[in-house]
């Protein structure tokens, strides 16, 4: 294999994040490129950078260089644009980020394409592209794109003058060195003639001719899945022709030899793909500090300001501080300072303070309850010191993980809190976190069943009998596992192809949705780090989920809603109309009537205690102290249930079985749970004891 072939790189490649189009997972694409000895790979999903983080991580693991880009829907470059499938609003243009400036401008361009046009119809204007090119300082490269792109479409329609005009316009916007004519795979109708015309056009315009394959899948075995995805996207079945459907199985990630054979008449175009790849350096660094600057008082330091607030709160919580309280607070503050998270705690404190001032009920939950600092800042209401909770479960120097504080707010007023964050830190620096809605068992059945022309009534019977929890690749096993499926009377032979396709799509992203409460706050404008788009609920979301946000180094606040707080607030107001002196916060923790209700299993509507399993447990447990309630919440979880901890705990709690410890050193750790390990803090304590 000569040098040109060894250096070949695919510069136009789609993953499942080109929703309902790319048919191979990012890992499969990257591994295929690595197996073929290709030094790099570009990811160019349609109108998004949703897969950027995963792609960079997978490429680094595989030892190849990631090139970030996107296939952007661009407004027509020349007059009288050719029509394309789905309308004539715009045509795809491949943009590659050759460096960080290129990435920032690409992210901004995609954001504008989404936010300046109706939801679901992104369109990049020529003026926006011109601004992006100017701001990129030569780090944004453009390839003319595949057959559906404007220039190839004009050539196929016989409009050579229009194609040349469109290319000249692109050169004027981007700059000649930043433009390449993409040489399209010839294995399609009119392909060889189109290839010849593209080569002539590149030569007369004086720009690079670059071989690419508009990749949709890692290998040909995924062709069927790609076709079905295109049918779902187009709303047709496999018996109906549609311009979006593939004509053959040639859009795989081919080897350098295969690409050389495809473009045998244009070997320089194959070599040029490698040279263009060499122009592309690191465009996006992960896990760098992108924390926002908390607005501190003039001359203040974040660590010292946090310390001051914590000790002010500690005096309100404890009155006089003893050695134990000071030692614990200093321990936590030291770890927070070492890890550089003072600003994060100040951000969360600021949000909690706003809610408290506005009378919005809230409470921090999860592992944040292990923090005395969070308690003193008013973020949580659990005294970690008095309860003997370990801060290391929440935050430790060894793990060096980012703190993740979830706060529940009165469901009716959570949006007020979110709006405050937008006002406080600026709308260009705040956005909601996204979630990727993926193909699950039921959705895969309905989408693929329709595409395969299976009887609608049978697909409906099948789907309704599949539990919500079943994944798309678990459908075949579900046929044996669940009686309602075994005894449905359906002829399962009809569904063999459907089940195979569903398994291949398991976990594929189907569309972007909104995370339940995640909000990011950034130092630089959000759109320069990750593109934004409009969600169905009318809020702007980043093109990254919670894992992607964390990998990008962004601060995420989880501002969640809890209807229980709404019910509590309504009850308090009702009672206060009859008893002006009523104070919810003074209800005694040992109220006997409350425990009697718990012991009778009357907990419908009680947060975390209303499930059938919890009601059954409460009626057996005989709780008479707060620790019993805490333990009951912990015990109805997969770990304790699978570990056979439930029955021993209940028997020991009721005195029906002696409490035993495997070693005397475990007694102070497990005493309050009768020798049964229930909490993560206990596991950590045991590890320290050993």
Short mmCIF file of N, CA, C and O in Angstrom, two decimals, residues 466-551:
data_model
loop_
_atom_site.label_atom_id
_atom_site.label_comp_id
_atom_site.label_asym_id
_atom_site.label_seq_id
_atom_site.Cartn_x
_atom_site.Cartn_y
_atom_site.Cartn_z
N UNK A 466 -45.46 -5.80 25.60
CA UNK A 466 -44.05 -5.67 25.97
C UNK A 466 -43.93 -4.68 27.13
O UNK A 466 -44.37 -3.54 27.01
N UNK A 467 -43.36 -5.08 28.25
CA UNK A 467 -43.17 -4.14 29.37
C UNK A 467 -42.31 -2.95 28.94
O UNK A 467 -41.42 -3.08 28.09
N UNK A 468 -42.58 -1.79 29.55
CA UNK A 468 -41.84 -0.58 29.21
C UNK A 468 -40.33 -0.76 29.43
O UNK A 468 -39.52 -0.13 28.76
N UNK A 469 -39.97 -1.60 30.38
CA UNK A 469 -38.56 -1.74 30.74
C UNK A 469 -37.75 -2.54 29.74
O UNK A 469 -36.51 -2.54 29.79
N UNK A 470 -38.39 -3.21 28.81
CA UNK A 470 -37.67 -4.09 27.88
C UNK A 470 -36.97 -3.26 26.82
O UNK A 470 -37.58 -2.42 26.15
N UNK A 471 -35.66 -3.50 26.67
CA UNK A 471 -34.88 -2.80 25.65
C UNK A 471 -35.13 -3.42 24.28
O UNK A 471 -35.65 -4.53 24.17
N UNK A 472 -34.74 -2.68 23.25
CA UNK A 472 -34.97 -3.16 21.89
C UNK A 472 -34.22 -4.46 21.60
O UNK A 472 -34.68 -5.28 20.80
N UNK A 473 -33.06 -4.65 22.23
CA UNK A 473 -32.32 -5.89 22.01
C UNK A 473 -32.73 -7.00 22.97
O UNK A 473 -32.12 -8.07 22.97
N UNK A 474 -33.76 -6.74 23.79
CA UNK A 474 -34.24 -7.76 24.71
C UNK A 474 -35.58 -8.34 24.30
O UNK A 474 -36.19 -9.12 25.06
N UNK A 475 -36.05 -7.98 23.11
CA UNK A 475 -37.38 -8.42 22.68
C UNK A 475 -37.44 -9.94 22.46
O UNK A 475 -38.41 -10.59 22.84
N UNK A 476 -36.39 -10.50 21.84
CA UNK A 476 -36.40 -11.94 21.58
C UNK A 476 -36.46 -12.72 22.89
O UNK A 476 -37.21 -13.70 23.01
N UNK A 477 -35.69 -12.28 23.87
CA UNK A 477 -35.71 -12.96 25.18
C UNK A 477 -37.05 -12.77 25.86
O UNK A 477 -37.53 -13.67 26.58
N UNK A 478 -37.68 -11.62 25.65
CA UNK A 478 -38.97 -11.34 26.28
C UNK A 478 -40.06 -12.30 25.82
O UNK A 478 -41.00 -12.60 26.56
N UNK A 479 -39.93 -12.80 24.60
CA UNK A 479 -40.93 -13.74 24.08
C UNK A 479 -41.00 -14.99 24.94
O UNK A 479 -42.06 -15.60 25.10
N UNK A 480 -39.87 -15.41 25.49
CA UNK A 480 -39.83 -16.58 26.35
C UNK A 480 -40.11 -16.23 27.81
O UNK A 480 -40.64 -17.04 28.57
N UNK A 481 -39.77 -15.01 28.18
CA UNK A 481 -39.81 -14.63 29.59
C UNK A 481 -41.22 -14.29 30.08
O UNK A 481 -41.59 -14.61 31.21
N UNK A 482 -42.01 -13.62 29.23
CA UNK A 482 -43.29 -13.09 29.69
C UNK A 482 -44.47 -13.91 29.14
O UNK A 482 -44.61 -14.06 27.92
N UNK A 483 -45.32 -14.43 30.04
CA UNK A 483 -46.46 -15.24 29.60
C UNK A 483 -47.39 -14.50 28.65
O UNK A 483 -47.96 -15.11 27.73
N UNK A 484 -47.58 -13.19 28.88
CA UNK A 484 -48.50 -12.43 28.03
C UNK A 484 -48.04 -12.40 26.58
O UNK A 484 -48.85 -12.21 25.67
N UNK A 485 -46.73 -12.57 26.35
CA UNK A 485 -46.22 -12.66 24.98
C UNK A 485 -46.30 -14.10 24.47
O UNK A 485 -46.72 -14.34 23.34
N UNK A 486 -45.90 -15.05 25.30
CA UNK A 486 -45.94 -16.46 24.89
C UNK A 486 -47.34 -16.90 24.51
O UNK A 486 -47.54 -17.68 23.58
N UNK A 487 -48.33 -16.37 25.23
CA UNK A 487 -49.71 -16.83 25.04
C UNK A 487 -50.54 -15.86 24.20
O UNK A 487 -51.77 -15.87 24.24
N UNK A 488 -49.86 -14.98 23.43
CA UNK A 488 -50.59 -13.96 22.66
C UNK A 488 -51.25 -14.52 21.41
O UNK A 488 -52.13 -13.87 20.83
N UNK A 489 -50.81 -15.69 20.95
CA UNK A 489 -51.38 -16.25 19.72
C UNK A 489 -50.77 -15.70 18.46
O UNK A 489 -51.20 -16.04 17.35
N UNK A 490 -49.75 -14.84 18.57
CA UNK A 490 -49.11 -14.26 17.39
C UNK A 490 -48.15 -15.27 16.77
O UNK A 490 -47.54 -16.09 17.45
N UNK A 491 -48.02 -15.20 15.45
CA UNK A 491 -47.08 -16.06 14.73
C UNK A 491 -45.72 -15.37 14.74
O UNK A 491 -45.46 -14.46 13.95
N UNK A 492 -44.84 -15.82 15.63
CA UNK A 492 -43.57 -15.12 15.83
C UNK A 492 -42.64 -15.24 14.63
O UNK A 492 -41.68 -14.46 14.51
N UNK A 493 -42.91 -16.16 13.72
CA UNK A 493 -42.06 -16.27 12.54
C UNK A 493 -42.13 -15.01 11.68
O UNK A 493 -41.18 -14.68 10.97
N UNK A 494 -43.27 -14.33 11.76
CA UNK A 494 -43.43 -13.09 10.99
C UNK A 494 -42.49 -11.99 11.45
O UNK A 494 -42.19 -11.05 10.71
N UNK A 495 -42.04 -12.10 12.71
CA UNK A 495 -41.33 -10.98 13.32
C UNK A 495 -39.83 -11.20 13.42
O UNK A 495 -39.14 -10.43 14.09
N UNK A 496 -39.30 -12.24 12.78
CA UNK A 496 -37.88 -12.54 12.91
C UNK A 496 -37.01 -11.39 12.41
O UNK A 496 -36.05 -10.97 13.06
N UNK A 497 -37.33 -10.85 11.24
CA UNK A 497 -36.56 -9.73 10.70
C UNK A 497 -36.73 -8.49 11.56
O UNK A 497 -35.77 -7.74 11.80
N UNK A 498 -37.94 -8.27 12.05
CA UNK A 498 -38.20 -7.12 12.92
C UNK A 498 -37.36 -7.20 14.19
O UNK A 498 -36.75 -6.22 14.62
N UNK A 499 -37.31 -8.37 14.80
CA UNK A 499 -36.54 -8.53 16.04
C UNK A 499 -35.05 -8.33 15.78
O UNK A 499 -34.34 -7.74 16.61
N UNK A 500 -34.57 -8.80 14.66
CA UNK A 500 -33.17 -8.62 14.31
C UNK A 500 -32.83 -7.14 14.14
O UNK A 500 -31.81 -6.65 14.65
N UNK A 501 -33.70 -6.41 13.44
CA UNK A 501 -33.47 -4.98 13.22
C UNK A 501 -33.57 -4.20 14.53
O UNK A 501 -32.79 -3.29 14.78
N UNK A 502 -34.55 -4.58 15.36
CA UNK A 502 -34.72 -3.89 16.64
C UNK A 502 -33.49 -4.06 17.52
O UNK A 502 -33.04 -3.11 18.18
N UNK A 503 -32.92 -5.26 17.53
CA UNK A 503 -31.72 -5.50 18.33
C UNK A 503 -30.56 -4.63 17.85
O UNK A 503 -29.78 -4.12 18.65
N UNK A 504 -30.47 -4.43 16.54
CA UNK A 504 -29.39 -3.60 16.00
C UNK A 504 -29.56 -2.13 16.39
O UNK A 504 -28.58 -1.40 16.51
N UNK A 505 -30.81 -1.71 16.60
CA UNK A 505 -31.08 -0.30 16.93
C UNK A 505 -31.12 -0.03 18.43
O UNK A 505 -31.33 1.12 18.83
N UNK A 506 -30.92 -1.02 19.26
CA UNK A 506 -31.05 -0.85 20.70
C UNK A 506 -30.14 0.28 21.19
O UNK A 506 -28.94 0.28 20.94
N UNK A 507 -30.75 1.25 21.87
CA UNK A 507 -29.99 2.35 22.42
C UNK A 507 -29.67 3.46 21.44
O UNK A 507 -29.09 4.48 21.83
N UNK A 508 -30.02 3.30 20.15
CA UNK A 508 -29.78 4.38 19.18
C UNK A 508 -30.59 5.62 19.60
O UNK A 508 -31.76 5.51 19.96
N UNK A 509 -30.01 6.80 19.51
CA UNK A 509 -30.80 8.01 19.78
C UNK A 509 -31.85 8.22 18.70
O UNK A 509 -31.55 8.10 17.50
N UNK A 510 -33.08 8.48 19.13
CA UNK A 510 -34.14 8.72 18.15
C UNK A 510 -34.40 10.20 17.97
O UNK A 510 -34.65 10.68 16.89
N UNK A 511 -34.37 10.93 19.08
CA UNK A 511 -34.49 12.38 19.01
C UNK A 511 -33.96 12.99 20.30
O UNK A 511 -33.69 12.29 21.27
N UNK A 512 -33.84 14.30 20.29
CA UNK A 512 -33.34 15.03 21.45
C UNK A 512 -34.51 15.51 22.29
O UNK A 512 -35.50 16.03 21.76
N UNK A 513 -34.41 15.34 23.60
CA UNK A 513 -35.45 15.84 24.51
C UNK A 513 -34.77 16.65 25.62
O UNK A 513 -33.57 16.91 25.56
N UNK A 514 -35.53 17.03 26.62
CA UNK A 514 -35.02 17.90 27.68
C UNK A 514 -34.81 17.10 28.96
O UNK A 514 -35.68 16.35 29.39
N UNK A 515 -33.65 17.27 29.57
CA UNK A 515 -33.36 16.66 30.87
C UNK A 515 -34.35 17.19 31.90
O UNK A 515 -34.78 18.35 31.83
N UNK A 516 -34.70 16.38 32.88
CA UNK A 516 -35.75 16.75 33.83
C UNK A 516 -35.46 18.03 34.60
O UNK A 516 -36.38 18.75 34.98
N UNK A 517 -34.21 18.35 34.84
CA UNK A 517 -33.95 19.57 35.61
C UNK A 517 -32.55 20.12 35.45
O UNK A 517 -32.20 21.12 36.09
N UNK A 518 -31.72 19.50 34.61
CA UNK A 518 -30.34 19.93 34.48
C UNK A 518 -30.21 21.25 33.75
O UNK A 518 -30.79 21.46 32.69
N UNK A 519 -29.42 22.14 34.34
CA UNK A 519 -29.14 23.45 33.75
C UNK A 519 -27.63 23.67 33.80
O UNK A 519 -27.00 23.42 34.82
N UNK A 520 -27.04 24.12 32.69
CA UNK A 520 -25.62 24.42 32.68
C UNK A 520 -25.41 25.92 32.76
O UNK A 520 -26.20 26.71 32.23
N UNK A 521 -24.34 26.31 33.45
CA UNK A 521 -23.93 27.70 33.54
C UNK A 521 -22.47 27.75 33.08
O UNK A 521 -21.64 26.99 33.57
N UNK A 522 -22.16 28.63 32.14
CA UNK A 522 -20.83 28.64 31.54
C UNK A 522 -20.15 30.00 31.70
O UNK A 522 -20.80 31.03 31.85
N UNK A 523 -18.82 29.95 31.62
CA UNK A 523 -18.03 31.18 31.69
C UNK A 523 -18.11 31.92 30.36
O UNK A 523 -18.43 33.10 30.30
N UNK A 524 -17.78 31.22 29.26
CA UNK A 524 -17.93 31.80 27.93
C UNK A 524 -19.33 31.46 27.41
O UNK A 524 -20.01 30.60 27.97
N UNK A 525 -19.78 32.11 26.35
CA UNK A 525 -21.12 31.80 25.83
C UNK A 525 -21.29 30.31 25.55
O UNK A 525 -20.39 29.67 24.99
N UNK A 526 -22.44 29.77 25.92
CA UNK A 526 -22.69 28.33 25.77
C UNK A 526 -22.48 27.90 24.33
O UNK A 526 -21.88 26.86 24.06
N UNK A 527 -22.95 28.70 23.39
CA UNK A 527 -22.93 28.30 21.99
C UNK A 527 -21.52 28.14 21.43
O UNK A 527 -21.34 27.57 20.35
N UNK A 528 -20.51 28.64 22.13
CA UNK A 528 -19.13 28.47 21.68
C UNK A 528 -18.52 27.17 22.21
O UNK A 528 -17.42 26.79 21.81
N UNK A 529 -19.23 26.50 23.11
CA UNK A 529 -18.76 25.24 23.69
C UNK A 529 -19.54 24.06 23.11
O UNK A 529 -18.98 23.02 22.78
N UNK A 530 -20.84 24.25 22.98
CA UNK A 530 -21.71 23.20 22.46
C UNK A 530 -22.92 23.88 21.82
O UNK A 530 -23.42 24.88 22.34
N UNK A 531 -23.38 23.40 20.65
CA UNK A 531 -24.51 24.06 19.99
C UNK A 531 -25.79 23.98 20.82
O UNK A 531 -25.99 23.08 21.64
N UNK A 532 -26.67 24.94 20.55
CA UNK A 532 -27.98 25.01 21.20
C UNK A 532 -29.06 24.76 20.15
O UNK A 532 -28.89 25.04 18.97
N UNK A 533 -30.20 24.26 20.62
CA UNK A 533 -31.37 24.18 19.78
C UNK A 533 -32.61 24.29 20.66
O UNK A 533 -32.51 24.26 21.89
N UNK A 534 -33.76 24.45 20.03
CA UNK A 534 -35.00 24.62 20.78
C UNK A 534 -35.63 23.26 21.04
O UNK A 534 -35.73 22.43 20.15
N UNK A 535 -36.04 23.05 22.29
CA UNK A 535 -36.72 21.81 22.66
C UNK A 535 -38.22 21.96 22.44
O UNK A 535 -38.75 23.06 22.27
N UNK A 536 -38.91 20.84 22.47
CA UNK A 536 -40.35 20.85 22.25
C UNK A 536 -41.08 21.69 23.29
O UNK A 536 -42.12 22.29 23.01
N UNK A 537 -40.54 21.74 24.52
CA UNK A 537 -41.21 22.49 25.58
C UNK A 537 -40.88 23.98 25.54
O UNK A 537 -41.27 24.72 26.44
N UNK A 538 -40.15 24.42 24.50
CA UNK A 538 -39.91 25.84 24.32
C UNK A 538 -38.72 26.41 25.05
O UNK A 538 -38.63 27.62 25.23
N UNK A 539 -37.77 25.57 25.48
CA UNK A 539 -36.55 26.05 26.13
C UNK A 539 -35.35 25.67 25.27
O UNK A 539 -35.41 24.72 24.49
N UNK A 540 -34.29 26.42 25.41
CA UNK A 540 -33.07 26.09 24.67
C UNK A 540 -32.32 25.00 25.41
O UNK A 540 -32.17 25.04 26.62
N UNK A 541 -31.84 24.03 24.65
CA UNK A 541 -31.09 22.92 25.23
C UNK A 541 -29.76 22.79 24.51
O UNK A 541 -29.63 23.13 23.33
N UNK A 542 -28.77 22.31 25.22
CA UNK A 542 -27.47 22.05 24.61
C UNK A 542 -27.53 20.71 23.89
O UNK A 542 -28.32 19.84 24.24
N UNK A 543 -26.70 20.55 22.89
CA UNK A 543 -26.66 19.28 22.15
C UNK A 543 -25.73 18.30 22.86
O UNK A 543 -24.78 17.76 22.28
N UNK A 544 -26.02 18.06 24.14
CA UNK A 544 -25.25 17.11 24.94
C UNK A 544 -26.10 16.69 26.12
O UNK A 544 -26.88 17.50 26.65
N UNK A 545 -25.96 15.44 26.54
CA UNK A 545 -26.67 14.97 27.71
C UNK A 545 -25.82 15.19 28.96
O UNK A 545 -24.76 15.83 28.89
N UNK A 546 -26.25 14.68 30.10
CA UNK A 546 -25.56 14.96 31.35
C UNK A 546 -24.13 14.45 31.34
O UNK A 546 -23.23 15.11 31.88
N UNK A 547 -23.88 13.29 30.72
CA UNK A 547 -22.52 12.77 30.64
C UNK A 547 -21.66 13.64 29.73
O UNK A 547 -20.49 13.91 30.03
N UNK A 548 -22.24 14.07 28.62
CA UNK A 548 -21.50 14.94 27.71
C UNK A 548 -21.16 16.27 28.35
O UNK A 548 -20.06 16.80 28.18
N UNK A 549 -22.11 16.83 29.08
CA UNK A 549 -21.89 18.10 29.77
C UNK A 549 -20.74 17.98 30.76
O UNK A 549 -19.86 18.85 30.86
N UNK A 550 -20.73 16.88 31.51
CA UNK A 550 -19.65 16.68 32.47
C UNK A 550 -18.31 16.55 31.77
O UNK A 550 -17.30 17.13 32.20
N UNK A 551 -18.26 15.79 30.66
CA UNK A 551 -17.01 15.62 29.93
C UNK A 551 -16.51 16.93 29.34
O UNK A 551 -15.30 17.15 29.20
#
